XYZ file of C-alpha atoms in Angstrom:
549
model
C -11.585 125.052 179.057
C -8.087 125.511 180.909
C -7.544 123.609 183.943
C -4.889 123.392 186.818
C -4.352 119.721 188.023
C -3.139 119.339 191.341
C -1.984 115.310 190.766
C 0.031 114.854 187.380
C -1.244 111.353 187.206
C -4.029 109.348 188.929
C -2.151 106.266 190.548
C -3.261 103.441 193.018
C -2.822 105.624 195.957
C -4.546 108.438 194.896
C -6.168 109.050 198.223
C -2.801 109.342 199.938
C -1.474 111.345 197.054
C -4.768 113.420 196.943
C -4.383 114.570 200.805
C -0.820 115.436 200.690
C -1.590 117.876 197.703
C -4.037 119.452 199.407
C -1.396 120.200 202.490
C -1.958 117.555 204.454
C 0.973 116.047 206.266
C 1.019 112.543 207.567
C -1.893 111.090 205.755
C -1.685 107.732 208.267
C -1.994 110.126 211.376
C -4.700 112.131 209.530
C -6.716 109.876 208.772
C -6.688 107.900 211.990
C -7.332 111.251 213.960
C -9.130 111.457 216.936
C -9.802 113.298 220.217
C -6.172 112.681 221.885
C -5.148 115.234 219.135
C -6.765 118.422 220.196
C -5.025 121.227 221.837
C -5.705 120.976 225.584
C -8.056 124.396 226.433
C -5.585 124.977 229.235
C -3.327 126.142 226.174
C -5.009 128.956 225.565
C -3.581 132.642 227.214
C -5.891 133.541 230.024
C -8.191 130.612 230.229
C -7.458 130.646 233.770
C -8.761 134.070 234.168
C -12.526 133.669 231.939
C -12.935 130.945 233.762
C -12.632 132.378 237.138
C -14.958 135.435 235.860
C -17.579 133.065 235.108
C -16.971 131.571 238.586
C -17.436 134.713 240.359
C -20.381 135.698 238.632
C -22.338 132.230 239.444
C -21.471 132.777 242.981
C -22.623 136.013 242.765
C -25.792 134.947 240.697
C -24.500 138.237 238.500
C -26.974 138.939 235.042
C -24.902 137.693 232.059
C -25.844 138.677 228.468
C -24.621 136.486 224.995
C -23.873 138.513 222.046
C -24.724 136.982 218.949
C -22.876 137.063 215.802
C -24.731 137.074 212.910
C -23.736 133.718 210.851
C -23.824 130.348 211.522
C -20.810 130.388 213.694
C -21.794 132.819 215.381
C -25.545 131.245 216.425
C -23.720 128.106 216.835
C -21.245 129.377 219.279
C -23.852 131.162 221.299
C -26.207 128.549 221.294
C -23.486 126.500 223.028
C -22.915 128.606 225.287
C -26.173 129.261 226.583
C -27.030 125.930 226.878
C -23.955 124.675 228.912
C -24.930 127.944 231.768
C -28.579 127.122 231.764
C -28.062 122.956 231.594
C -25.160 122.767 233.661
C -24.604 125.776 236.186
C -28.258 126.278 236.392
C -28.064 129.933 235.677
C -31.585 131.525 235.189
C -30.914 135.420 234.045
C -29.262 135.190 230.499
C -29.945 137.959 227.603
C -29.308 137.260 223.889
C -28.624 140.151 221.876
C -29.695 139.918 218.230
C -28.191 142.142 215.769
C -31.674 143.787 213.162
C -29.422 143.261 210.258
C -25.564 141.050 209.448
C -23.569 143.116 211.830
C -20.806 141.786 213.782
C -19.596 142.413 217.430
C -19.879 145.421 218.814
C -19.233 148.045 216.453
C -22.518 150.867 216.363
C -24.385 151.217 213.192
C -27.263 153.104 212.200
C -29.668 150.764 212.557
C -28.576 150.208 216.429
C -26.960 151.129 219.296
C -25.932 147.572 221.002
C -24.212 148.880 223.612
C -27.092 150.890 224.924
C -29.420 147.909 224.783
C -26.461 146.079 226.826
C -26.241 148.571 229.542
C -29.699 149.043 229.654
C -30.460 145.356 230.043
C -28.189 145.588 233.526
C -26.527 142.933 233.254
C -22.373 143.021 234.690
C -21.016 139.601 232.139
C -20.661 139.890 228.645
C -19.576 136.884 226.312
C -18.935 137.449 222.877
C -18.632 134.062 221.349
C -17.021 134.293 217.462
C -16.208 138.012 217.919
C -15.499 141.282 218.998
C -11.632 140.806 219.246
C -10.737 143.875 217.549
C -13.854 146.511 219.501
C -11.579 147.854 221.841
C -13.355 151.384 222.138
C -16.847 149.850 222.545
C -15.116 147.019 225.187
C -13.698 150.118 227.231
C -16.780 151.748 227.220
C -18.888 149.417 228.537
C -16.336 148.618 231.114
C -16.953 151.972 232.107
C -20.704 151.303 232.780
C -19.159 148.043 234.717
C -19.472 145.386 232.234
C -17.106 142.920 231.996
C -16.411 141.504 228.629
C -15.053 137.841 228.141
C -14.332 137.438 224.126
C -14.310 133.972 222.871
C -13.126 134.401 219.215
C -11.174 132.886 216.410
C -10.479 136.203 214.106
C -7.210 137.670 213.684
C -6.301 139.772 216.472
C -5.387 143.963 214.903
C -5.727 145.771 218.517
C -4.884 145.222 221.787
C -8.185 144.725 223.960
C -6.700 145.066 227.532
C -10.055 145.368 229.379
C -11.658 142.552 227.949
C -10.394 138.559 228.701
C -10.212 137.838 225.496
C -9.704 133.872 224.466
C -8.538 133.543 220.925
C -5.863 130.880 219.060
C -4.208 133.684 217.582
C -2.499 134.622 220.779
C -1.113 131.962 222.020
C 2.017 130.089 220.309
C 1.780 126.642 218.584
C -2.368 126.138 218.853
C -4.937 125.579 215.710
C -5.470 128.673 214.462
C -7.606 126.945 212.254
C -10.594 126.533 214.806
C -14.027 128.216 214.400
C -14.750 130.458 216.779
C -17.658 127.898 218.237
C -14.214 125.714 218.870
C -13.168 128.457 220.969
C -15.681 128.584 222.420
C -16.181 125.487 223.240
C -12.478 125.078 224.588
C -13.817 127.566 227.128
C -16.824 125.168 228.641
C -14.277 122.413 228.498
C -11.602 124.348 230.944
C -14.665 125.144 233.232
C -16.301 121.662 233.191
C -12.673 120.177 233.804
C -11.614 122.642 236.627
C -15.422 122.249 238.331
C -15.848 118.864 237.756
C -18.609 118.705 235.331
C -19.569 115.451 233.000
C -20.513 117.324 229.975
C -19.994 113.716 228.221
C -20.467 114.220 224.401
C -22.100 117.130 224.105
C -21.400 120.274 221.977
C -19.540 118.431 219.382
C -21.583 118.202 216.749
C -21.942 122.222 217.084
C -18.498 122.598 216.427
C -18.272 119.988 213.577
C -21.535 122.004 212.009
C -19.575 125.316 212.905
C -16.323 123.854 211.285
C -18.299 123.634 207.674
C -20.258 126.961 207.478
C -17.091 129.070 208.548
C -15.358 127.233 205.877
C -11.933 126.639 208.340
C -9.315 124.864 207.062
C -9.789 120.996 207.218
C -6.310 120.633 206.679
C -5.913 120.959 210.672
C -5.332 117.514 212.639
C -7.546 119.160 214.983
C -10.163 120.099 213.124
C -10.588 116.685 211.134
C -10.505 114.863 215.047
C -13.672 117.331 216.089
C -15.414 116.914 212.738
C -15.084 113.532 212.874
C -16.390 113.103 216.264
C -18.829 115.241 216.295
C -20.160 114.710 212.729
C -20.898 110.694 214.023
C -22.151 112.204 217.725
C -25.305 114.699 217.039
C -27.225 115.120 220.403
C -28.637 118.951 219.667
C -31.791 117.988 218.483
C -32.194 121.260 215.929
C -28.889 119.991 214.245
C -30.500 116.380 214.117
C -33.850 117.758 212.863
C -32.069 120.291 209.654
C -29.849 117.124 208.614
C -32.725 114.922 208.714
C -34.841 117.909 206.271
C -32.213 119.258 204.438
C -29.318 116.812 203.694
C -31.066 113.667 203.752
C -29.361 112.209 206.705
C -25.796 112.847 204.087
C -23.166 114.188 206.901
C -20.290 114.561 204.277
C -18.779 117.938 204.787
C -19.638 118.619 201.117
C -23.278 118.252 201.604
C -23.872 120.040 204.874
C -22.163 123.534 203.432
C -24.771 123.280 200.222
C -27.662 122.219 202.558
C -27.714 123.536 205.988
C -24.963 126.404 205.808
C -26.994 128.808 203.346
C -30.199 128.284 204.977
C -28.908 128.924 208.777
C -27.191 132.332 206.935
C -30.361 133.312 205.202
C -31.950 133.779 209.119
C -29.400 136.729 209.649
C -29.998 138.254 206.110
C -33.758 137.845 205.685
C -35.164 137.329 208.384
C -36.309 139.556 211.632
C -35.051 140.544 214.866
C -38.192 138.064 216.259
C -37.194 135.416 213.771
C -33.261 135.756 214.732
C -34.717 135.438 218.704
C -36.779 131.850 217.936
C -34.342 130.922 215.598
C -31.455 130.892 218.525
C -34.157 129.284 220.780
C -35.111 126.354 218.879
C -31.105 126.080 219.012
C -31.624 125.686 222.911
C -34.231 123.703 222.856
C -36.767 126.619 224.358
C -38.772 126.286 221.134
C -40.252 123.980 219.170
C -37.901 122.127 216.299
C -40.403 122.589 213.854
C -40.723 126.561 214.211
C -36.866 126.628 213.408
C -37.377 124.315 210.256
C -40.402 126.729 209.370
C -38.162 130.198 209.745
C -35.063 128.748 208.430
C -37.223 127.439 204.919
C -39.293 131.417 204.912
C -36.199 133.246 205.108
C -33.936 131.201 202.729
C -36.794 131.413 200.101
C -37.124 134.937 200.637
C -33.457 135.260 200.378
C -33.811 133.868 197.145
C -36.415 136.014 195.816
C -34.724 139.096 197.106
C -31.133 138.389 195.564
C -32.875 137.355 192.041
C -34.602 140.772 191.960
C -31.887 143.109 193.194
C -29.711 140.716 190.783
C -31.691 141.616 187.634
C -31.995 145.661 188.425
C -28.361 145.650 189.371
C -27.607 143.859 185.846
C -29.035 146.844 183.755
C -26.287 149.637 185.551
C -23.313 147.349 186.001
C -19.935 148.637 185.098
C -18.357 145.957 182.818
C -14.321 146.500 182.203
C -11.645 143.968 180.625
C -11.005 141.663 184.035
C -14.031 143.321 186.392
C -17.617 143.886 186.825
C -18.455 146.805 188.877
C -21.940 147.340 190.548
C -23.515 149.823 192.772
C -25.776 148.992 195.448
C -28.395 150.431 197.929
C -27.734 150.868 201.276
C -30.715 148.774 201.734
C -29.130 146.032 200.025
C -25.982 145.324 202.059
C -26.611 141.923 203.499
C -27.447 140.880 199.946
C -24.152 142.308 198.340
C -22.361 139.085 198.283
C -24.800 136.913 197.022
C -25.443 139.596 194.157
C -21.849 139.455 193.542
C -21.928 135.808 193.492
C -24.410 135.528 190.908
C -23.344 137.741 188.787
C -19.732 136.769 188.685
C -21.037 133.487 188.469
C -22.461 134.093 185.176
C -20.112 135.923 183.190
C -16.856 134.450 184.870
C -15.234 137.446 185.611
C -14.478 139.053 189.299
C -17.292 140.960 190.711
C -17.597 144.187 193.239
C -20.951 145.111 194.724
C -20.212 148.326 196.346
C -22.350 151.008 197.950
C -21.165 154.413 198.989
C -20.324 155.818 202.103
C -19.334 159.283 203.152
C -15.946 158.946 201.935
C -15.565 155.242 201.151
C -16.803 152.147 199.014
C -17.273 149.104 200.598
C -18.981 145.682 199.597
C -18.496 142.604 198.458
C -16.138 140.830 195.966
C -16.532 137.608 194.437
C -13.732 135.960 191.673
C -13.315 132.997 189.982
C -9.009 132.919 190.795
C -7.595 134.065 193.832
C -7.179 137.885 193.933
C -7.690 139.304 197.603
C -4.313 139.117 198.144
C -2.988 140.573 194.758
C -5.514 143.765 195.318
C -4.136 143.833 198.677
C -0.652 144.614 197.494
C -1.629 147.333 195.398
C -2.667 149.194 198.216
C -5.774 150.545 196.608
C -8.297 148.756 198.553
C -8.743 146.531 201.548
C -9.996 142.880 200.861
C -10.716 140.974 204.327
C -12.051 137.238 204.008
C -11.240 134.580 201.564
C -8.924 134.813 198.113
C -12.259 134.418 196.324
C -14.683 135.662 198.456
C -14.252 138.397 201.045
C -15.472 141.771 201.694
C -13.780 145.360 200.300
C -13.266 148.528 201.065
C -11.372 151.639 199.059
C -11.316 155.320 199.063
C -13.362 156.566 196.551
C -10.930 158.239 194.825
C -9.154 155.239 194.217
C -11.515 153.372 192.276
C -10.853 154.484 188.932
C -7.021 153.333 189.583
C -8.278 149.635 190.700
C -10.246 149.314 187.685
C -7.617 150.587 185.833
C -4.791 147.934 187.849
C -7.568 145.375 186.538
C -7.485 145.940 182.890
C -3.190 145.799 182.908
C -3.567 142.582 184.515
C -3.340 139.461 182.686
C -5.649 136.713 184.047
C -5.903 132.968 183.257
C -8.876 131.348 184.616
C -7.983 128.010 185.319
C -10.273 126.019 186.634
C -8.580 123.649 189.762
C -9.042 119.985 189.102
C -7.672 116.942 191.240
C -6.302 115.184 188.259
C -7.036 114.885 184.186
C -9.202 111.181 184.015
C -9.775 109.232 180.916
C -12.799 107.079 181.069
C -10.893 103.944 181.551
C -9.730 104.974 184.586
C -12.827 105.542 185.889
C -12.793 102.146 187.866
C -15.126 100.808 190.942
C -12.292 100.841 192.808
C -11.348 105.012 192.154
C -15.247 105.327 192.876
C -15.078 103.814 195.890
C -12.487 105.281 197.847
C -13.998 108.909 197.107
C -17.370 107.232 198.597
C -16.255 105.534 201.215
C -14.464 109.369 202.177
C -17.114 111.563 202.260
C -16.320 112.748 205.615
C -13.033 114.117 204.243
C -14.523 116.449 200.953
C -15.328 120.196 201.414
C -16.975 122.476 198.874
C -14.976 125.399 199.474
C -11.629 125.576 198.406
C -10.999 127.741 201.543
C -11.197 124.327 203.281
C -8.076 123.246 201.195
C -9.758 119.353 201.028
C -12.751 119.710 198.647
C -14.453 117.095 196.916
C -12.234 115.552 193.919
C -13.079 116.535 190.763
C -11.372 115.428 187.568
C -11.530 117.199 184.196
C -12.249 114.812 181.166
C -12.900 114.727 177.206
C -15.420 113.034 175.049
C -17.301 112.978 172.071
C -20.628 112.172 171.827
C -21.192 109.232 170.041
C -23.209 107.441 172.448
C -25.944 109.179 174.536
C -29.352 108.392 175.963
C -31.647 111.457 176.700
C -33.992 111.207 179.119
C -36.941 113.667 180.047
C -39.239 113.853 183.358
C -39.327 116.861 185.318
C -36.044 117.602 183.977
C -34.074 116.660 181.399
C -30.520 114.734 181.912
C -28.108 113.145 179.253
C -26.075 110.076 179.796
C -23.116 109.560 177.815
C -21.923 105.722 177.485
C -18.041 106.211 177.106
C -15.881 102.858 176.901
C -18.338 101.538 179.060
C -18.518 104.359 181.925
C -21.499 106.469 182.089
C -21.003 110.147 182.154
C -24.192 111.724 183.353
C -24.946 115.448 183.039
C -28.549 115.985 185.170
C -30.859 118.889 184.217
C -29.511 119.668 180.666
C -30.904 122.647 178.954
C -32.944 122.821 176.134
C -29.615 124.264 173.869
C -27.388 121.566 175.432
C -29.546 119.086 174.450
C -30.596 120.411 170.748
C -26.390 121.043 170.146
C -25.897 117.380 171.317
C -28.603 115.953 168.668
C -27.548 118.262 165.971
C -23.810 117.861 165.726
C -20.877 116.266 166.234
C -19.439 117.082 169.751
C -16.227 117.091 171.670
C -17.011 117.560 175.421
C -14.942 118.394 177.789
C -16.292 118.235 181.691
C -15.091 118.786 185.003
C -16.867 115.819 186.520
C -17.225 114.106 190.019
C -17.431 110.867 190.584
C -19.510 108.517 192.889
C -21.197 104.765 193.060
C -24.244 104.103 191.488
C -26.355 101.101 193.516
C -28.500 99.625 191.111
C -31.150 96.334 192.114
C -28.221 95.508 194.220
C -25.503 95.865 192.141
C -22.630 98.764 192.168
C -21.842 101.234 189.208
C -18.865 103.559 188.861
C -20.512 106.459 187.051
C -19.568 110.208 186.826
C -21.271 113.310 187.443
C -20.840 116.296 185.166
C -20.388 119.424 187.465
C -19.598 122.058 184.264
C -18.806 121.538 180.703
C -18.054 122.842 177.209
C -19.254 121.561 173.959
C -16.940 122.564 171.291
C -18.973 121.046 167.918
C -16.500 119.742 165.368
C -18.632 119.914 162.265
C -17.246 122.965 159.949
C -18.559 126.696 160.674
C -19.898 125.414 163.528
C -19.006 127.581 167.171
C -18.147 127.405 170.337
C -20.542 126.603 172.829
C -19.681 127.139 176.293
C -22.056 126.491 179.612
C -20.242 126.466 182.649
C -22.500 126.684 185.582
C -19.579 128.433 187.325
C -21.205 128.779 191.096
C -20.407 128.824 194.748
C -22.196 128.419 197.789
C -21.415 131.584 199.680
């Protein structure tokens, strides 16, 4: 197992040393961060001019419509929204637009024609919370059909969208360009409760801080850690209460909410209906019952499940396997499900994966890597990777496929695994335990947050083991003292274990284990290799390799 350490030692201020490799900058001011340090909404070009819109249209009692994005963010920022107009300014005509499938803004697809159902829904006020930035045709269109379009976004900005207002980060000088787009939004009801008045006390907050996770924004941000941190510790939307309280057993640590709430509040806009999509944002907004959300949100994320496991196991028999890439071709029909295929099936053999289906004159999909690589396929100029390094979506001309496989195979990768430090079981102390407890506010799971949860790699032998079966079966390890615990072991790990001789090396978390009152450092094995040292004996590798996306 090769692994990049970001600390070359582990010292007594490892949390200070910890932040600062992860691109923090004054750890002190970081970690005493609070409201004073956001960016004042008043920052932001042409806040001045949404917010007189909106005014105008209330006095007018105009129709406004909310176009949904279809994510997290996107339900989050709506859901926002449409509760500050109906709560505070009282306004009775709003209409949600759903997407049928995962599209985004206002871009046409076969499935739909949007902006027909928005100009045939009469209404003159469109918000686009979380996106739209970029649709300047379908913006100038429906300002032909007198629409107005306020944008409320957090995407970079590629066009110039002159008949919309649009409100993003990205165009003003010196703001967080970190912020979800439900923070922009947001900014926006805080410019129009401050110029009107209006005591929206702590609300919204916690939408943002939920937003902040699933859109996996860069934590890194003074800004961002202040709303988290606030928001995280003020929940007063009783949906967001309700899916902590089922789903991440009242555990508010960054790290726990993107493995909990994020994929099953992203499994609504992939599995589920149109209806479902409608009652999902409702039970957001407190027009339907808590429980119906909990019910549609558990459906669809099980269905998900079932869905990506069997398109998984048909794509597995046709998949195009090369020196540094795995290749697949999907349905049509399978596009929402492209990057969870990819996921899984990068996940298992550790090697970057496309899930592409064909267009008229173009591939596009889904990629998924273990090492950063958007950027270096960017600079070949063969294909277009938009997202995250490890995670994004793709698009080439078909013709150039054959010359990306082939700028694959010349490349030489090393597939290091990132770890915080390299631990030895002495140092695995109360004290080391107890700081990375006593932070969980502060760890991410994905490394596009740049603060994840520490993780330290580590090698043993196994000389002194317990194995214990239930349900499951988990091994603990008693090293110098420290236990090293690996939960749900498979049958081979186990039967390798009791057969031979072992050197283990793990990538392991650590954590405090409370015990009839009494505290235990212990560590958590995340993903390992067993490397048996009795002669003739092989290699035997089981990384669980896997992200939440």
């Amino acid at each position: 197992m090769e692994v990049q350490a970001l600390l070359p030692e582990i010292t007594n201020n490892f949390l200070e040393d910890y932040l600062i490799s992860c691109g923090v900058n004054d750890v002190g001011i970081y970690l005493s961060a609070d409201l004073n340090c956001v960016d004042s909404p008043f920052q932001y070009i042409d806040m001045d001019k949404a917010v007189l819109r909106l005014q105008n249209a209330i006095k007018k009692k105009e129709k406004i419509g909310i176009l949904i994005d279809s994510d997290a963010d996107g339900i989050l920022s709506s859901a926002l929204l449409y509760s500050f107009l109906k709560k505070y300014l009282n306004v009775k005509d709003i209409v949600i637009y759903n997407h049928i499938g995962k599209q985004h803004g206002l871009i046409q697809n076969e499935q739909e024609n949007i902006i027909s159902q928005i100009v045939q829904s009469d209404i003159s006020l469109l918000f686009c919370p979380d996106s739209a930035s970029n649709d300047v045709e379908q913006v100038n269109l429906l300002k032909e059909y007198g629409v107005d379009v306020i944008i409320l976004d957090h995407h970079e900005i590629e066009k110039i969208n002159s008949n919309a207002i649009v409100i993003n980060h990205h165009r003003s000088k010196n703001l967080n360009t970190a912020l979800s787009g439900c923070g922009v939004t947001f900014k926006f009801v805080q410019a129009y409760s401050q110029k009107m008045d209006i005591d929206i006390k702590n609300q919204y907050y916690d939408m943002v801080a939920i937003s902040l996770v699933t859109d996996m924004c860069n934590m890194t941000s003074l800004e961002n850690h202040a709303l988290f941190k606030y928001g995280i510790n003020n929940i007063t939307n009783p949906m967001i209460k309700a899916m902590i309280e089922e789903y991440s057993f009242r555990d508010i640590s960054p790290y726990n909410i993107a493995w909990s709430i994020s994929p099953k509040i992203n499994s609504v806009f992939r599995a589920g209906t149109l209806e479902d999509k409608n009652n999902f944002f409702y039970c957001f907004v407190e027009e339907r019952p808590i429980f119906q959300g909990l019910d549609i949100c558990e459906f669809c994320h099980k269905n998900q499940r079932k869905i990506v496991n069997t398109l998984t196991k048909e794509l597995n028999s046709n998949l195009e396997k090369y020196d540094n890439v795995i290749i697949g071709f999907a349905f049509n029909e399978e596009t929402v499900y492209n990057g969870l295929i990819a996921n899984k099936i990068a996940g298992a053999n550790h090697k970057t994966t496309l899930v592409i289906r064909e267009t008229q004159d173009k591939y596009m999909g889904s990629l998924r890597s273990p090492i950063d690589i958007a950027n270096k396929i960017n600079d070949t100029g063969l294909a277009l990777c938009q997202g995250h390094l490890q995670a994004c979506g793709i698009e080439l001309e078909k013709n150039k496929l054959n010359d990306l496989v082939e700028w694959f195979n010349h490349q030489t990768f090393s597939i290091k695994k990132n770890v915080s430090a390299i631990i030895e079981a002495k140092q695995i102390t109360q004290s080391l335990c107890q700081i990375i407890e006593n932070n969980k506010d502060l760890w991410n799971s994905s490394e596009a947050a740049k603060i994840t949860k520490p993780k330290f790699y580590i090698t043993f032998s196994n000389d002194s083991y317990n194995i214990y079966t239930n349900r499951t079966t988990t091994i603990k390890f008693n090293v110098n003292g420290t236990n090293i615990i690996k939960f749900r072991a498979k049958k081979e790990d186990v039967a390798l274990i009791e057969k031979e001789d072992c050197k283990i090396e793990a990538i392991i978390t650590l954590s405090i284990n409370e015990w009839n009152g009494n505290k235990y450092p212990q560590a958590i094995i995340e993903e390992w290799e067993i490397v048996p040292t009795t002669k003739n004996s092989t290699l035997y590798d089981n990384n669980n390799w896997a992200c939440n996306w």
